[in-house]
Coordinates of C-alpha atoms in Angstrom, one line a residue:
Chain A
M1 CA 88.7 116.6 128.9
K2 CA 91.2 117.1 131.7
N3 CA 89.1 115.0 134.1
L4 CA 89.2 111.9 131.9
Q5 CA 92.7 110.8 133.2
L6 CA 93.2 107.0 133.3
S7 CA 93.1 105.9 136.9
R8 CA 95.9 103.7 138.3
R9 CA 93.5 100.7 138.4
E10 CA 92.5 101.2 134.8
I11 CA 96.1 101.5 133.7
L12 CA 96.9 98.2 135.5
Q13 CA 93.9 96.5 133.9
L14 CA 94.9 97.7 130.4
S15 CA 98.4 96.6 131.0
A16 CA 97.4 93.2 132.3
L17 CA 95.4 92.6 129.1
A18 CA 98.2 94.0 126.9
G19 CA 100.8 91.8 128.5
G20 CA 98.8 88.8 127.7
G21 CA 98.1 90.0 124.2
L22 CA 94.4 89.9 125.0
M23 CA 93.5 93.5 124.6
I24 CA 92.6 93.5 121.0
P25 CA 92.1 90.2 119.2
G26 CA 94.8 89.8 116.6
L27 CA 96.9 92.7 117.9
F28 CA 99.8 90.6 118.7
S29 CA 99.4 88.0 115.9
G30 CA 102.5 89.3 114.0
R31 CA 105.9 88.8 115.5
A32 CA 107.3 92.0 114.2
E33 CA 104.9 94.5 115.7
G34 CA 103.6 94.5 119.2
Q35 CA 105.1 91.4 120.7
L36 CA 105.5 92.0 124.4
L37 CA 107.2 88.9 125.6
Q38 CA 108.3 89.0 129.2
E39 CA 111.5 87.0 129.1
P40 CA 114.0 86.9 132.0
E41 CA 116.7 88.7 130.0
P42 CA 115.7 90.5 126.8
H43 CA 118.4 91.6 124.3
Y44 CA 118.4 95.1 123.1
F45 CA 120.4 96.7 120.3
L46 CA 121.4 100.4 120.1
M47 CA 123.4 101.9 117.2
I48 CA 125.0 105.3 117.8
Q49 CA 126.3 107.2 114.8
I50 CA 128.7 110.1 115.3
P51 CA 128.1 111.8 112.0
G52 CA 130.4 113.4 109.5
G53 CA 133.2 110.8 109.2
W54 CA 135.5 110.3 112.1
D55 CA 139.3 110.5 112.2
T56 CA 139.8 106.9 113.6
T57 CA 143.4 107.6 114.4
L58 CA 142.3 109.9 117.2
G59 CA 140.1 107.4 118.9
V60 CA 139.3 103.8 117.9
D61 CA 142.4 103.1 115.7
P62 CA 145.3 105.0 117.3
W63 CA 148.9 104.9 116.1
L64 CA 150.5 102.0 118.0
E65 CA 153.9 101.7 116.3
E66 CA 157.0 102.6 118.3
Q67 CA 158.1 105.4 116.1
M68 CA 155.7 108.2 115.6
P69 CA 154.8 108.9 111.9
D70 CA 156.0 111.9 109.9
Q71 CA 153.2 114.5 110.3
K72 CA 153.2 114.9 106.5
D73 CA 152.3 111.3 106.1
L74 CA 149.9 111.0 109.0
F75 CA 148.8 114.0 111.0
I76 CA 148.1 113.0 114.6
E77 CA 147.9 115.4 117.5
Y78 CA 148.7 113.3 120.6
S79 CA 151.6 111.6 122.2
K80 CA 152.0 107.9 122.8
D81 CA 151.3 108.3 126.5
Q82 CA 147.8 109.5 125.7
I83 CA 146.9 106.1 124.3
F84 CA 144.8 104.1 126.8
R85 CA 145.4 100.3 126.8
Y86 CA 143.4 97.5 128.3
E87 CA 144.2 93.9 127.4
N88 CA 144.2 93.9 123.6
L89 CA 142.4 97.2 123.4
A90 CA 144.0 100.5 122.6
M91 CA 142.1 103.8 122.4
G92 CA 143.2 107.3 121.5
P93 CA 142.4 110.5 123.4
A94 CA 139.0 111.0 121.6
C95 CA 137.8 107.8 123.3
E96 CA 138.9 108.9 126.8
P97 CA 135.3 109.0 128.1
L98 CA 135.1 105.3 127.3
N99 CA 138.2 104.2 129.2
K100 CA 136.2 103.1 132.2
F101 CA 134.2 100.8 130.0
A102 CA 137.2 99.1 128.4
D103 CA 136.4 95.7 129.8
R104 CA 133.0 95.8 128.0
V105 CA 134.2 97.4 124.8
S106 CA 135.7 95.8 121.6
I107 CA 136.8 97.6 118.4
I108 CA 136.8 96.3 114.9
N109 CA 139.3 98.2 112.8
G110 CA 140.4 97.8 109.2
I111 CA 136.9 97.7 107.7
F112 CA 137.2 98.3 104.0
L113 CA 134.3 100.2 102.5
S114 CA 135.2 101.3 99.0
P115 CA 138.2 102.2 96.8
V116 CA 136.6 105.5 96.1
D117 CA 134.7 108.1 98.1
N118 CA 131.0 107.8 97.4
G119 CA 130.0 110.5 99.8
H120 CA 128.4 110.5 103.2
E121 CA 125.0 108.9 102.5
A122 CA 126.3 105.9 100.6
A123 CA 129.0 105.2 103.2
Q124 CA 126.5 105.7 106.0
L125 CA 124.0 103.3 104.5
Y126 CA 126.7 100.7 103.9
I127 CA 128.2 100.7 107.4
E128 CA 124.8 100.9 109.1
S129 CA 123.1 98.2 107.0
G130 CA 126.1 95.9 106.3
S131 CA 125.0 95.8 102.7
T132 CA 125.6 97.6 99.4
L133 CA 122.1 96.9 98.2
G134 CA 120.0 100.0 98.1
G135 CA 117.0 99.9 100.4
C136 CA 118.5 97.1 102.6
P137 CA 117.2 97.8 106.2
S138 CA 119.5 99.3 108.8
L139 CA 121.0 96.8 111.2
A140 CA 118.8 98.3 113.9
V141 CA 115.8 97.2 111.8
E142 CA 117.0 93.9 110.6
L143 CA 118.4 92.7 113.9
S144 CA 115.1 93.7 115.6
Y145 CA 113.1 91.9 112.9
A146 CA 115.2 88.8 113.3
T147 CA 115.1 88.8 117.2
K148 CA 112.3 90.8 118.8
A149 CA 110.4 94.0 118.1
G150 CA 108.3 96.0 120.5
P151 CA 105.1 97.9 119.7
F152 CA 107.1 101.1 119.2
G153 CA 109.3 99.4 116.6
I154 CA 112.6 101.2 116.1
L155 CA 113.5 104.2 118.2
A156 CA 115.3 106.9 116.1
N157 CA 115.9 110.6 115.9
G158 CA 116.3 110.7 112.1
G159 CA 115.7 108.7 109.0
V160 CA 115.9 105.0 109.3
V161 CA 115.9 102.7 106.3
V162 CA 113.2 100.2 107.1
G163 CA 113.2 98.5 103.7
S164 CA 110.3 96.0 103.4
R165 CA 110.3 95.1 107.1
P166 CA 107.0 95.7 108.8
L167 CA 108.4 97.7 111.6
S168 CA 107.3 101.2 112.6
V169 CA 109.7 103.9 113.6
T170 CA 109.1 105.9 116.8
N171 CA 110.7 109.3 116.9
L172 CA 112.6 109.7 120.1
D173 CA 111.6 113.3 120.5
S174 CA 108.0 112.1 120.8
L175 CA 108.9 110.4 124.1
R176 CA 109.8 113.7 125.7
S177 CA 106.3 114.5 126.6
V178 CA 103.9 111.6 126.5
S179 CA 100.8 113.2 128.1
E180 CA 98.4 110.8 126.3
A181 CA 96.6 109.2 129.2
E182 CA 93.2 109.9 127.8
L183 CA 93.9 108.7 124.3
P184 CA 93.9 104.9 125.0
Q185 CA 90.6 105.2 126.9
Y186 CA 89.0 107.2 124.1
L187 CA 90.0 104.7 121.5
K188 CA 89.7 101.4 123.3
R189 CA 86.0 100.6 122.8
F190 CA 86.1 101.7 119.1
L191 CA 89.0 99.4 118.4
E192 CA 87.3 96.5 120.1
L193 CA 84.2 96.9 117.8
F194 CA 85.9 98.0 114.6
E195 CA 87.1 95.1 112.4
G196 CA 89.0 97.0 109.7
S197 CA 92.8 97.3 109.6
S198 CA 95.3 100.0 108.5
P199 CA 98.7 101.3 109.7
L200 CA 96.8 104.0 111.6
I201 CA 94.5 101.5 113.3
N202 CA 97.5 99.3 114.2
A203 CA 99.2 102.3 115.7
Q204 CA 96.1 103.1 117.7
K205 CA 95.9 99.5 118.9
S206 CA 99.5 99.7 120.0
I207 CA 98.8 102.9 122.0
V208 CA 95.9 101.2 123.8
A209 CA 97.9 98.1 124.5
T210 CA 100.9 100.0 125.9
A211 CA 99.1 102.5 128.2
L212 CA 101.1 101.3 131.2
Q213 CA 104.4 101.4 129.5
V214 CA 103.7 104.9 128.2
D215 CA 102.8 105.9 131.8
Q216 CA 106.1 104.4 132.9
I217 CA 108.0 106.4 130.3
A218 CA 106.2 109.6 131.2
R219 CA 107.1 109.1 134.9
A220 CA 110.8 108.3 134.1
V221 CA 111.1 111.4 131.9
E222 CA 109.4 113.5 134.6
K223 CA 111.8 112.2 137.2
L224 CA 114.9 113.2 135.1
Q225 CA 113.4 116.6 134.5
E226 CA 112.8 117.1 138.3
E227 CA 116.5 116.1 138.8
G228 CA 117.5 118.8 136.4
V229 CA 119.0 116.4 133.9
E230 CA 119.2 117.5 130.4
I231 CA 117.4 114.7 128.7
T232 CA 119.3 113.2 125.7
N233 CA 118.2 110.7 123.1
G234 CA 120.3 108.2 125.0
H235 CA 118.1 108.7 128.1
L236 CA 114.9 108.4 126.0
A237 CA 116.1 105.2 124.3
G238 CA 117.0 103.7 127.7
I239 CA 113.7 104.6 129.3
A240 CA 111.8 103.2 126.3
F241 CA 113.8 99.9 126.3
Q242 CA 113.3 99.5 130.1
A243 CA 109.5 100.0 129.6
G244 CA 109.6 97.2 127.0
V245 CA 108.1 99.1 124.1
S246 CA 111.1 98.7 121.9
F247 CA 114.2 96.5 121.6
S248 CA 116.2 98.4 119.0
G249 CA 117.2 101.9 118.2
E250 CA 119.4 104.1 116.1
I251 CA 120.7 107.5 117.4
R252 CA 122.5 110.0 115.3
Y253 CA 124.4 112.3 117.6
N254 CA 123.6 115.6 115.9
E255 CA 125.5 117.8 118.4
V256 CA 128.6 117.4 116.3
F257 CA 129.4 117.0 112.6
L258 CA 132.9 115.7 112.1
D259 CA 133.4 116.6 108.5
T260 CA 136.5 118.7 109.0
H261 CA 137.7 119.4 105.5
S262 CA 139.4 122.4 106.9
G263 CA 140.4 123.4 110.4
H264 CA 140.8 119.8 111.5
R265 CA 143.4 120.4 114.2
G266 CA 141.9 120.6 117.6
D267 CA 138.3 120.9 116.4
H268 CA 137.9 117.3 115.3
L269 CA 139.4 115.9 118.4
R270 CA 137.2 118.1 120.6
D271 CA 134.0 117.1 118.7
Q272 CA 134.8 113.4 118.4
K273 CA 135.5 113.3 122.2
K274 CA 132.1 115.0 122.7
G275 CA 130.6 112.2 120.7
F276 CA 132.2 109.6 122.8
Q277 CA 131.2 111.5 125.9
F278 CA 127.6 111.1 124.8
V279 CA 128.3 107.3 124.3
A280 CA 129.8 107.1 127.8
D281 CA 126.9 109.0 129.3
T282 CA 124.5 106.7 127.6
F283 CA 126.4 103.7 128.9
D284 CA 126.3 105.1 132.4
F285 CA 122.5 105.7 132.2
F286 CA 121.9 102.2 130.9
K287 CA 123.9 100.9 133.8
S288 CA 121.7 102.7 136.2
L289 CA 118.5 101.0 134.9
P290 CA 117.7 97.6 136.3
I291 CA 116.2 94.9 134.1
G292 CA 114.1 92.2 135.8
T293 CA 115.0 90.9 139.2
S294 CA 118.4 89.3 138.3
G295 CA 120.4 92.3 139.3
K296 CA 121.4 93.0 135.7
S297 CA 121.3 96.5 134.2
L298 CA 120.0 97.6 130.9
F299 CA 123.6 98.0 129.8
D300 CA 124.1 94.2 130.5
C301 CA 121.2 93.5 128.2
T302 CA 122.1 95.8 125.4
T303 CA 124.5 95.4 122.5
F304 CA 125.9 98.8 121.3
M305 CA 127.3 99.6 117.9
V306 CA 129.1 103.0 117.6
T307 CA 130.3 104.1 114.2
S308 CA 130.6 106.9 111.6
E309 CA 130.4 107.0 107.9
F310 CA 134.1 106.6 107.1
S311 CA 137.5 107.6 108.4
R312 CA 139.5 110.6 107.3
T313 CA 142.5 110.9 105.0
A314 CA 145.9 110.6 106.7
A315 CA 147.6 113.9 106.1
L316 CA 146.3 117.4 106.4
N317 CA 145.1 119.0 103.1
G318 CA 145.9 122.6 102.0
A319 CA 143.1 123.9 104.2
G320 CA 144.4 122.2 107.3
G321 CA 141.6 119.6 107.0
K322 CA 141.2 115.9 106.4
D323 CA 139.0 114.6 103.7
H324 CA 136.8 111.4 103.3
N325 CA 138.6 108.1 103.5
A326 CA 136.5 105.1 102.5
L327 CA 139.5 102.9 102.4
V328 CA 139.1 102.1 106.1
N329 CA 136.6 102.5 108.8
S330 CA 136.0 101.2 112.3
V331 CA 133.1 100.0 114.5
L332 CA 133.0 100.0 118.3
L333 CA 130.9 97.3 119.9
A334 CA 130.0 97.1 123.6
G335 CA 127.7 95.4 126.0
K336 CA 125.8 92.1 125.9
G337 CA 127.5 89.3 123.9
V338 CA 130.6 91.4 123.3
R339 CA 134.0 90.1 124.6
G340 CA 135.5 93.2 126.2
G341 CA 139.0 94.5 125.8
Q342 CA 139.5 93.2 122.3
M343 CA 140.6 94.8 119.1
V344 CA 140.5 93.0 115.8
G345 CA 141.5 94.1 112.3
R346 CA 144.1 96.8 111.5
S347 CA 144.8 99.6 109.1
K348 CA 148.1 100.6 107.7
L349 CA 149.7 103.8 106.6
I350 CA 151.2 103.9 103.1
K351 CA 153.7 106.7 103.3
K352 CA 153.9 109.3 100.5
A353 CA 157.3 108.0 99.5
Q354 CA 155.8 104.5 98.9
S355 CA 152.5 105.7 97.5
K356 CA 151.6 105.2 93.9
I357 CA 149.1 108.1 94.1
G358 CA 151.4 110.8 95.2
Q359 CA 150.1 111.2 98.7
S360 CA 150.0 109.1 101.8
Y361 CA 146.9 107.2 102.7
Q362 CA 145.6 104.9 105.4
I363 CA 143.9 101.6 104.3
A364 CA 142.4 98.5 105.8
M365 CA 144.8 95.5 106.0
P366 CA 143.7 92.1 104.7
F367 CA 142.4 89.8 107.4
D368 CA 142.7 86.1 107.9
F369 CA 139.5 84.9 109.4
K370 CA 141.0 81.5 110.3
T371 CA 143.6 83.0 112.6
G372 CA 141.7 86.2 113.5
Q373 CA 144.7 88.3 112.6
A374 CA 145.3 91.1 110.1
V375 CA 148.0 90.1 107.6
D376 CA 150.2 91.9 105.1
S377 CA 149.4 89.7 102.1
K378 CA 146.0 89.4 100.4
D379 CA 146.8 85.8 99.3
G380 CA 144.2 83.5 100.6
T381 CA 142.7 86.1 102.8
S382 CA 140.0 88.8 102.6
F383 CA 139.2 92.1 104.1
I384 CA 136.8 92.9 106.8
F385 CA 133.8 94.5 105.2
P386 CA 130.6 95.8 106.8
E387 CA 129.0 92.5 105.8
Q388 CA 131.3 90.7 108.3
V389 CA 130.4 93.3 110.9
A390 CA 126.7 92.6 110.3
R391 CA 127.4 88.8 110.5
T392 CA 129.2 89.3 113.8
L393 CA 126.3 91.3 115.2
A394 CA 123.9 88.6 114.0
E395 CA 126.0 86.1 116.0
I396 CA 126.0 88.3 119.1
M397 CA 122.3 88.9 118.9
K398 CA 121.5 85.3 118.1
V399 CA 119.2 86.1 115.2
D400 CA 116.6 83.8 113.7
W401 CA 118.3 83.0 110.4
E402 CA 115.0 82.5 108.7
R403 CA 114.4 86.2 109.1
F404 CA 117.9 87.8 109.0
K405 CA 118.6 88.4 105.4
T406 CA 121.4 91.1 105.3
V407 CA 124.1 88.4 104.8
P408 CA 124.0 84.6 104.5
Q409 CA 124.7 82.6 107.7
K410 CA 127.9 81.2 106.0
T411 CA 129.5 84.7 105.9
Q412 CA 132.6 84.8 108.0
F413 CA 132.5 86.6 111.3
L414 CA 134.9 87.9 114.0
R415 CA 134.8 85.1 116.5
S416 CA 137.3 86.6 119.0
I417 CA 134.9 89.4 120.0
V418 CA 131.8 87.2 120.4
L419 CA 131.1 85.9 123.9
Chain B
M1 CA 111.5 138.3 87.4
K2 CA 108.3 136.6 86.2
N3 CA 110.0 133.3 85.9
L4 CA 111.4 133.7 89.4
F5 CA 107.8 134.3 90.7
W6 CA 106.6 131.0 89.1
I7 CA 109.6 129.1 90.5
V8 CA 108.8 130.4 94.0
C9 CA 105.2 129.5 93.6
L10 CA 106.1 126.0 92.4
V11 CA 108.6 125.4 95.2
T12 CA 106.0 126.6 97.8
Y13 CA 103.3 124.5 96.3
T14 CA 105.3 121.3 96.1
G15 CA 106.6 121.8 99.6
T16 CA 103.1 122.1 101.1
A17 CA 101.0 119.8 98.9
A18 CA 103.2 116.8 99.0
A19 CA 101.5 113.8 100.7
S20 CA 102.8 112.7 104.0
F21 CA 104.5 109.3 104.6
S22 CA 105.2 107.3 101.5
E23 CA 103.2 107.8 98.3
N24 CA 100.7 105.1 98.0
H25 CA 97.2 104.6 96.8
R26 CA 95.9 106.1 100.0
R27 CA 97.5 109.6 100.3
Y28 CA 98.0 110.9 103.8
M29 CA 98.0 114.6 104.3
S30 CA 101.3 116.4 104.4
P31 CA 102.4 117.7 107.9
F32 CA 101.4 121.2 106.7
D33 CA 97.9 120.1 105.7
V34 CA 97.4 118.2 109.0
V35 CA 98.0 121.3 111.0
S36 CA 95.9 123.4 108.6
S37 CA 93.1 120.9 108.8
L38 CA 93.1 121.1 112.6
Y39 CA 93.0 124.9 112.6
N40 CA 90.2 124.8 110.0
K41 CA 88.0 122.3 111.8
F42 CA 88.6 123.8 115.2
P43 CA 88.8 127.5 114.4
K44 CA 88.5 128.7 118.0
S45 CA 91.9 127.2 118.6
R46 CA 93.4 129.7 116.2
E47 CA 92.2 132.5 118.5
E48 CA 93.3 130.8 121.6
A49 CA 96.6 129.3 120.4
S50 CA 98.8 131.9 122.0
G51 CA 97.6 131.1 125.5
H52 CA 98.4 127.4 125.3
S53 CA 102.0 126.1 125.3
I54 CA 100.9 122.9 123.5
F55 CA 100.5 125.0 120.3
N56 CA 104.2 125.8 120.3
E57 CA 104.7 122.1 119.4
C58 CA 101.4 121.1 117.7
G59 CA 100.4 124.3 116.0
A60 CA 103.7 125.2 114.4
L61 CA 105.7 122.8 112.3
K62 CA 108.9 122.4 114.1
S63 CA 111.4 119.8 112.8
S64 CA 110.3 117.2 115.4
S65 CA 106.6 117.6 114.7
Y66 CA 107.3 117.7 110.9
L67 CA 109.0 114.3 111.1
N68 CA 106.3 112.9 113.5
L69 CA 103.6 114.0 111.0
G70 CA 105.2 111.9 108.3
G71 CA 107.4 114.6 106.7
K72 CA 110.5 113.8 104.8
N73 CA 114.0 113.8 106.3
L74 CA 115.8 116.4 104.3
I75 CA 119.0 114.3 104.3
S76 CA 117.6 111.1 103.1
N77 CA 114.5 112.7 101.3
K78 CA 112.5 109.9 102.8
P79 CA 109.9 109.9 105.5
V80 CA 111.2 108.7 108.9
S81 CA 108.4 106.2 108.9
E82 CA 106.8 104.9 105.7
K83 CA 103.4 104.7 107.2
P84 CA 101.5 106.3 110.1
S85 CA 103.3 104.8 113.1
V86 CA 102.8 104.7 116.9
S87 CA 105.0 107.8 117.1
F88 CA 102.7 109.6 114.7
M89 CA 99.5 108.5 116.5
R90 CA 100.9 109.5 119.9
F91 CA 102.0 113.0 118.7
Y92 CA 98.9 113.6 116.6
G93 CA 96.5 112.2 119.3
V94 CA 97.8 114.6 121.9
C95 CA 97.7 117.5 119.5
L96 CA 94.2 116.7 118.4
M97 CA 92.9 116.5 121.9
S98 CA 94.5 119.9 122.6
F99 CA 92.8 121.5 119.6
V100 CA 89.5 119.9 120.6
D101 CA 90.0 121.0 124.2
V102 CA 90.5 124.6 123.3
D103 CA 87.8 124.8 120.6
F104 CA 85.2 122.7 122.3
S105 CA 85.6 122.6 126.0
A106 CA 86.1 126.3 126.6
A107 CA 83.0 127.1 124.7
A108 CA 81.1 124.2 126.2
F109 CA 81.8 125.3 129.7
G110 CA 80.7 128.9 128.8
Q111 CA 84.0 130.4 129.7
K112 CA 84.4 132.2 126.5
V113 CA 82.0 134.1 124.2
E114 CA 83.0 133.5 120.6
K115 CA 84.2 136.5 118.6
G116 CA 81.5 137.3 116.1
E117 CA 79.8 134.0 116.4
S118 CA 76.8 133.1 118.6
R119 CA 77.0 130.1 120.8
K120 CA 74.1 128.6 118.9
K121 CA 75.9 129.1 115.6
W122 CA 79.1 127.6 116.9
L123 CA 77.1 124.7 118.3
A124 CA 75.4 124.1 115.0
R125 CA 78.7 122.9 113.5
Y126 CA 78.7 120.0 115.9
F127 CA 75.0 119.2 116.5
P128 CA 72.0 118.9 114.2
S129 CA 69.9 122.0 114.6
R130 CA 66.8 119.9 115.5
L131 CA 68.5 118.6 118.6
I132 CA 69.6 121.9 120.0
E133 CA 66.2 123.5 119.6
G134 CA 64.5 124.3 122.9
Y135 CA 67.7 125.1 124.8
K136 CA 68.5 128.6 126.0
L137 CA 71.9 128.4 124.4
E138 CA 72.7 132.1 124.4
S139 CA 72.9 132.1 128.2
A140 CA 75.9 130.5 129.8
G141 CA 73.6 128.6 132.2
G142 CA 71.4 127.2 129.4
F143 CA 74.6 126.3 127.5
A144 CA 76.0 124.4 130.4
Q145 CA 72.7 122.7 131.0
F146 CA 72.8 121.3 127.5
F147 CA 76.3 119.9 128.0
K148 CA 75.4 118.2 131.2
K149 CA 73.1 115.8 129.4
T150 CA 74.7 112.4 129.1
W151 CA 75.3 110.7 125.7
S152 CA 73.1 107.8 126.7
S153 CA 70.2 110.1 127.7
F154 CA 69.7 110.7 124.0
P155 CA 67.6 108.1 122.0
A156 CA 69.7 105.8 119.8
A157 CA 68.3 107.5 116.7
D158 CA 69.5 110.9 117.9
R159 CA 72.9 109.6 118.8
L160 CA 73.2 108.2 115.3
E161 CA 72.1 111.5 113.8
M162 CA 74.6 113.4 116.0
T163 CA 77.4 111.1 114.9
E164 CA 76.5 111.3 111.3
H165 CA 76.3 115.1 111.5
L166 CA 79.8 115.3 113.1
V167 CA 81.3 112.9 110.6
K168 CA 79.9 115.0 107.8
H169 CA 81.3 118.2 109.4
L170 CA 84.8 116.7 110.0
I171 CA 85.2 114.5 107.0
G172 CA 82.4 114.6 104.6
S173 CA 79.2 112.9 103.4
K174 CA 78.5 109.2 103.1
K175 CA 79.6 109.3 99.5
V176 CA 83.0 110.9 100.5
I177 CA 83.5 108.2 103.2
E178 CA 82.7 105.4 100.8
D179 CA 84.9 106.9 98.0
L180 CA 87.9 107.0 100.3
G181 CA 87.5 103.3 100.6
F182 CA 88.6 102.6 104.2
V183 CA 85.3 101.1 105.2
K184 CA 82.9 98.8 103.3
N185 CA 79.8 99.9 105.1
Y186 CA 79.2 103.6 106.1
E187 CA 76.3 102.8 108.3
V188 CA 78.3 100.2 110.3
L189 CA 81.0 102.8 110.9
I190 CA 78.5 105.4 112.2
S191 CA 77.0 102.8 114.4
I192 CA 80.3 101.7 115.9
L193 CA 81.4 105.3 116.4
Q194 CA 78.3 106.1 118.4
E195 CA 78.5 102.9 120.4
S196 CA 82.2 103.7 121.3
V197 CA 81.4 106.8 123.2
D198 CA 81.2 106.6 127.0
G199 CA 77.5 107.0 127.5
S200 CA 77.6 107.8 131.1
K201 CA 79.5 111.0 130.7
G202 CA 78.0 114.4 130.0
L203 CA 78.3 115.8 126.5
S204 CA 81.1 118.1 127.7
E205 CA 83.2 114.9 128.0
S206 CA 81.5 112.4 125.7
F207 CA 81.3 114.7 122.7
P208 CA 85.0 115.5 122.6
Q209 CA 85.6 111.7 122.7
L210 CA 83.5 111.4 119.6
I211 CA 85.4 114.1 117.9
V212 CA 88.7 112.4 118.7
L213 CA 87.3 109.1 117.4
I214 CA 86.4 110.6 114.1
A215 CA 89.4 112.8 113.7
T216 CA 91.7 109.8 114.2
R217 CA 90.2 108.0 111.3
D218 CA 92.1 107.3 108.2
E219 CA 89.5 109.2 106.3
F220 CA 90.2 112.4 108.3
L221 CA 93.9 112.2 107.6
S222 CA 93.9 111.3 103.9
Y223 CA 92.9 112.9 100.6

């Protein structure tokens, strides 16, 4: 079997046919699966989740008021001079690895999730899908469905809620070793002759049609290995995007889990910073990958969404930890279509002395979508919810509104961060 | 203690017998059953596994292979993909070819003598006995001679018979194939399978291709 490797010429032939959608009749008839359009500038989407629930005050939503808070109301472990500022953007020390990308980053703060803590999974589904409806697809899925999807569907390293969308999920781990050169050749003739259809047959057709792209992925992974690079899921997503096999992905950064119900001091900041280091490394790698001949990088063609399930309570609990806080969350956006250096929405601290619940808490502030400003009064205003984040991303990604069903087109969105 | 025994049995059973991907009218094997099936159909791979690094990934259910093979994510209790995806096919295809390579090629090239099993007996799993009569299969030279024959050098009727024999060995009889309901016409499937094999190659290459074609069918991977 070893001597049945695809020759370069055969790979090119396969690829030429695949690019034109001619390899297997009907293979590219659906838009969702297997469309390999070669446009001058594709638009990719990558969601990165730093799991466990992040303390937003350490990174994306730092304390900006002149007077530092009483530590019993809001525990923070940095001084004002550790806050990085760029235009309207301010980032705490956990975000330090992202400082160099400030001109391409925007942050949405003051996102209201729920008056009560519903646990990790419910909050994760809400912030990742922009909907409270069970089974609603993740934004990585819905945005791809409403823009463009490659033959590998959604790239992910964990569970992805696909809902009813006809998109497959490709496990990023499976791209680490793609020594499958013989497989397309083995299957090709059978698939040309066989008329039946099934998910398995469709997957086989995609493999035949993407022989060249898979070869490109294998070579890119090999190159990184030779350079001694420790290959991350960010690398794999970038390589697969560049090869054109997928346009959307969802990475859960499993190296950390930020759920510091105890021992918050020091540990949470260290781990959250590690998460943002991964984000920064992924940005760097995407910047190193050219797309087309226009001189643009993969970073220039990708919209990134970085988030966590919820934020954390303001003061330390009896165990020196911080608990779940669904009253406020944040999302960091970067890359294509995002106006950099911006920060919209705010949270506010209700001190213990003013609190009706006997303890301090941090909560999203109402938001006036007309002025684009957070306001003190709820009168005539609303909150930023994950639905508005989803709507903003739909605007950035220029979705087909016939296909994007997470929120109606009339939903308000955050204009100031959309390019 | 007795109750504990039954609880352990039940947990073990439900963990291994659960269908892969989402439940539907066509049940795909669980990741555990996929791996078991490969070991059962290609038993020589069990003997040889330790010498091949690929079995670290394919022959043991690590978390990544478990998810690739349609297993459930323990956090969401849902499969990563609701149906066999490109990811599954790529992972499974490479693993399958490794199993076939170990079980078939090593023996075919006469590099290994099977433990407790004659070459002829081993070969009878894959080929109808009528078609291997007359070859001196117990000698490495005769064995290699047989595998040098090209697929197209066999008459069409023999190719069909070989294909049917292999389908029966790997999946089951005509009745089983028809009951599984993935194809309307069993004979058409057999005909397409035999036509899809690269006829110019010797059996040492063309036959593994036929095995891969059959073992990547929905029928092979479902109940």
